[in-house]
Structure formats: structure tokens, C-alpha cells
Short mmCIF file of C-alpha atoms in Angstrom, two decimals:
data_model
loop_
_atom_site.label_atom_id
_atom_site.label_comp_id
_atom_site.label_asym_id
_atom_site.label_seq_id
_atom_site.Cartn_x
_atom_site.Cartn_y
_atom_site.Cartn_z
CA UNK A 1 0.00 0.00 0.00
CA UNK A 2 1.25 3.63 -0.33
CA UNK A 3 0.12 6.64 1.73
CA UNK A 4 -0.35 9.76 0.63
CA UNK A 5 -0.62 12.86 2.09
CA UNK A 6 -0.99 16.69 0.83
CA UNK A 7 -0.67 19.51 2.59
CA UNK A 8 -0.76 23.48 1.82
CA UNK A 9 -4.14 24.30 0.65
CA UNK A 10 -5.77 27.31 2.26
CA UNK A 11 -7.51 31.21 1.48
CA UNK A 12 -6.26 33.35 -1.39
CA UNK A 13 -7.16 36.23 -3.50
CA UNK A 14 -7.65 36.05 -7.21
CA UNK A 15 -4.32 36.28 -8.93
CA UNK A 16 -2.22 34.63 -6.34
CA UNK A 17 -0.34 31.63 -5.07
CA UNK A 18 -0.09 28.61 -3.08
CA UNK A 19 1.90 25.64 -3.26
CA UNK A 20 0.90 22.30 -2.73
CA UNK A 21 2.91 19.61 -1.35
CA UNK A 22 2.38 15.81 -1.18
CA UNK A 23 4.32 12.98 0.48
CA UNK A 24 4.15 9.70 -0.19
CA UNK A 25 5.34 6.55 2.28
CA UNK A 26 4.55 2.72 2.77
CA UNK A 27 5.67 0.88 -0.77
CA UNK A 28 6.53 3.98 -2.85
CA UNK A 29 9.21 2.07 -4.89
CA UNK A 30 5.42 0.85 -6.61
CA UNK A 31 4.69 4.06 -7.68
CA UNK A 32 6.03 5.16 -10.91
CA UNK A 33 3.76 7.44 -11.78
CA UNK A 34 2.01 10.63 -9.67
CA UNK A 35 -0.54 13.78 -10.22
CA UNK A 36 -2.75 15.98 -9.12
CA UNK A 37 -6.89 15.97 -9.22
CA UNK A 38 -9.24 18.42 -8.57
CA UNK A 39 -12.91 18.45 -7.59
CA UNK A 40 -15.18 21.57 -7.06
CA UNK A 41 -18.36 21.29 -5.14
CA UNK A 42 -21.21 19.65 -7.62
CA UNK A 43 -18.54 18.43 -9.99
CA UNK A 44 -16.78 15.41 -11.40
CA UNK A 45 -12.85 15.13 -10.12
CA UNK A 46 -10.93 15.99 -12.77
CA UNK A 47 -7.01 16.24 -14.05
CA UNK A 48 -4.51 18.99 -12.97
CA UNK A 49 -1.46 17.48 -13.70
CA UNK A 50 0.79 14.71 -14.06
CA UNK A 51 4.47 13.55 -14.47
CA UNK A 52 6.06 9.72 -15.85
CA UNK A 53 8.26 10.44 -18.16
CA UNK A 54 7.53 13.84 -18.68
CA UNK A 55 5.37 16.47 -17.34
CA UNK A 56 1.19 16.70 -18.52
CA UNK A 57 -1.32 19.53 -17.46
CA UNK A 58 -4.97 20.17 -17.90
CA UNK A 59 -5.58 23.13 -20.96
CA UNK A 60 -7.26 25.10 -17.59
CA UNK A 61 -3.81 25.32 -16.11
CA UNK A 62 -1.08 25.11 -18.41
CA UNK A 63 1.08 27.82 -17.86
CA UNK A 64 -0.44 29.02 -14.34
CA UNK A 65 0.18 25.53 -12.71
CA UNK A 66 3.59 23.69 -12.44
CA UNK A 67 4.37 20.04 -10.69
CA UNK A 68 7.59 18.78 -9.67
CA UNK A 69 8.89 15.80 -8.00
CA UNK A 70 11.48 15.06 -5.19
CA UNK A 71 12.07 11.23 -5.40
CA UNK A 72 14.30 11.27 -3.11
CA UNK A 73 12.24 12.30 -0.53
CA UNK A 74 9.08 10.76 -1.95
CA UNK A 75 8.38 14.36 -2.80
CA UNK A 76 5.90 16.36 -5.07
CA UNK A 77 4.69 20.06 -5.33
CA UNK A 78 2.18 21.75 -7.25
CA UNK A 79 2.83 25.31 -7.65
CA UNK A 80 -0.05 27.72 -8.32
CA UNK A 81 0.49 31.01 -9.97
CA UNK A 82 -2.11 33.48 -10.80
CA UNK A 83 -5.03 31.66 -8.84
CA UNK A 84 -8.28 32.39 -10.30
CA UNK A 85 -12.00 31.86 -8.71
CA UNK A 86 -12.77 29.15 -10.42
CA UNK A 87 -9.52 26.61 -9.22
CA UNK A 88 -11.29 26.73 -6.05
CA UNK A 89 -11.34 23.00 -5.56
CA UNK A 90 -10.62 20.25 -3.12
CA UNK A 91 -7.06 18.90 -4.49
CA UNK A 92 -6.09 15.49 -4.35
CA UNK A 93 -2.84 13.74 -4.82
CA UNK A 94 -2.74 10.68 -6.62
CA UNK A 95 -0.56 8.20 -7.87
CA UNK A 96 -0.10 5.00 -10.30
CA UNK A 97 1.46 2.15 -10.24
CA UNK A 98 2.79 1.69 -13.61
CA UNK A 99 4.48 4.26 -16.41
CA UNK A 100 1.46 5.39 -17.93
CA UNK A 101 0.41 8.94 -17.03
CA UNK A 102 -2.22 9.25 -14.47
CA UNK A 103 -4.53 11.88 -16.59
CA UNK A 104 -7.57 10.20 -16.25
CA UNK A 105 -9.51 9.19 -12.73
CA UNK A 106 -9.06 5.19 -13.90
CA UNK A 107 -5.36 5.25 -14.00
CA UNK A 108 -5.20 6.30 -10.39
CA UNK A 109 -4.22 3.83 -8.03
CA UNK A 110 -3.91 5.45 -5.14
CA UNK A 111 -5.21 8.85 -3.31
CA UNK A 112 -4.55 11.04 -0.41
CA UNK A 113 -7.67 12.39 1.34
CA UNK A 114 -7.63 15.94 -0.35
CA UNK A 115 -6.54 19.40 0.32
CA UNK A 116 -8.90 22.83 -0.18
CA UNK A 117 -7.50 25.53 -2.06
CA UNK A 118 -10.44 28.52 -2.08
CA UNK A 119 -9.82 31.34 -3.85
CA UNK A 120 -11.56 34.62 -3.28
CA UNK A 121 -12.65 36.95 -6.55
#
């Protein structure tokens, strides 16, 4: 099994930042691959971001949003730049167990329980 846990959600205005962080521990050596989900009140979870080989991100983000990954310390971020309204959204970690990117909810193997990121217009 592999644990995952994010932290550094919270309150900000339109146009700034936070960054996310999530750890992973238990059998991480399973994980190959790892991203980022978002779900809004009264909608579907949906992709952020993800790295494998290389680095994927949602059209709504691209160039606002950018992950990185510590594997040494079992490590990723997500910074946020330029926070809008609408990114106001519980944010989950997640993480596969194989190469494939984890851009869709079906390649996700694992989860942490979710961060909220609200951002105020």
C-alpha cells in the first residue's frame, strides 16, 4: 500500500499563489507514476497534472500551474500562480502504479484524502 498525504491548501485572493505539497510513504518504490486531481463542489474530479516520463497539465492550467517531483524524498509540489475563482477545488494527490500517465480518474491507483484551495474573486 502507499500513503499519501498533501498539505498546503488554504484562502487566497484572485491572482495569487499557493503551493501544494504531497508525500508519499509505505511501498513507494510501486509508484512510478504521480498527479494531481481536482474536484469543485457539484462536480466530477478531474485532471490537474501529471508527471512519468515527462510532465502533462490540464488546458485550464497550463502555464499558471507547475508540478515537480522530489524522489528522493518521496516528494511532489504543485505550484499555483495566478489563482483564479474558479480553481477553487478540493485537491487530491494521486498516484499509479505503472508508467502510464495518471490523466484520467481510472489510471489512479492510489489517493490522499484531499486538500482545499479557495480562492476569493
Amino acid at each position: 500500500q502507499v500513503q499519501l498525504v498533501e498539505s498546503g491548501g488554504g484562502l487566497v485572493q484572485a491572482g495569487g499563489s499557493l503551493r501544494l505539497s504531497c508525500v508519499a510513504s509505505g511501498r513507494t518504490s510501486s509508484t512510478y507514476s504521480m498527479g494531481w486531481f481536482r474536484q469543485a463542489p457539484g462536480k466530477e474530479r478531474e485532471f490537474v497534472a501529471a508527471i512519468s516520463r515527462r510532465t502533462y497539465y490540464a488546458d485550464s492550467v497550463k502555464g499558471r500551474f507547475t508540478m515537480s517531483r522530489d524522489n528522493a524524498k518521496n516528494t511532489m509540489f504543485l505550484q499555483m500562480n495566478s489563482l483564479k475563482p474558479e480553481d477553487t477545488a478540493v485537491y487530491y494527490c494521486a498516484a499509479g502504479g505503472t508508467l502510464v500517465a495518471i490523466t484520467t480518474v481510472s489510471r489512479v491507483d492510489y489517493w490522499g484524502k484531499g486538500t482545499l484551495v479557495t480562492v476569493s474573486s
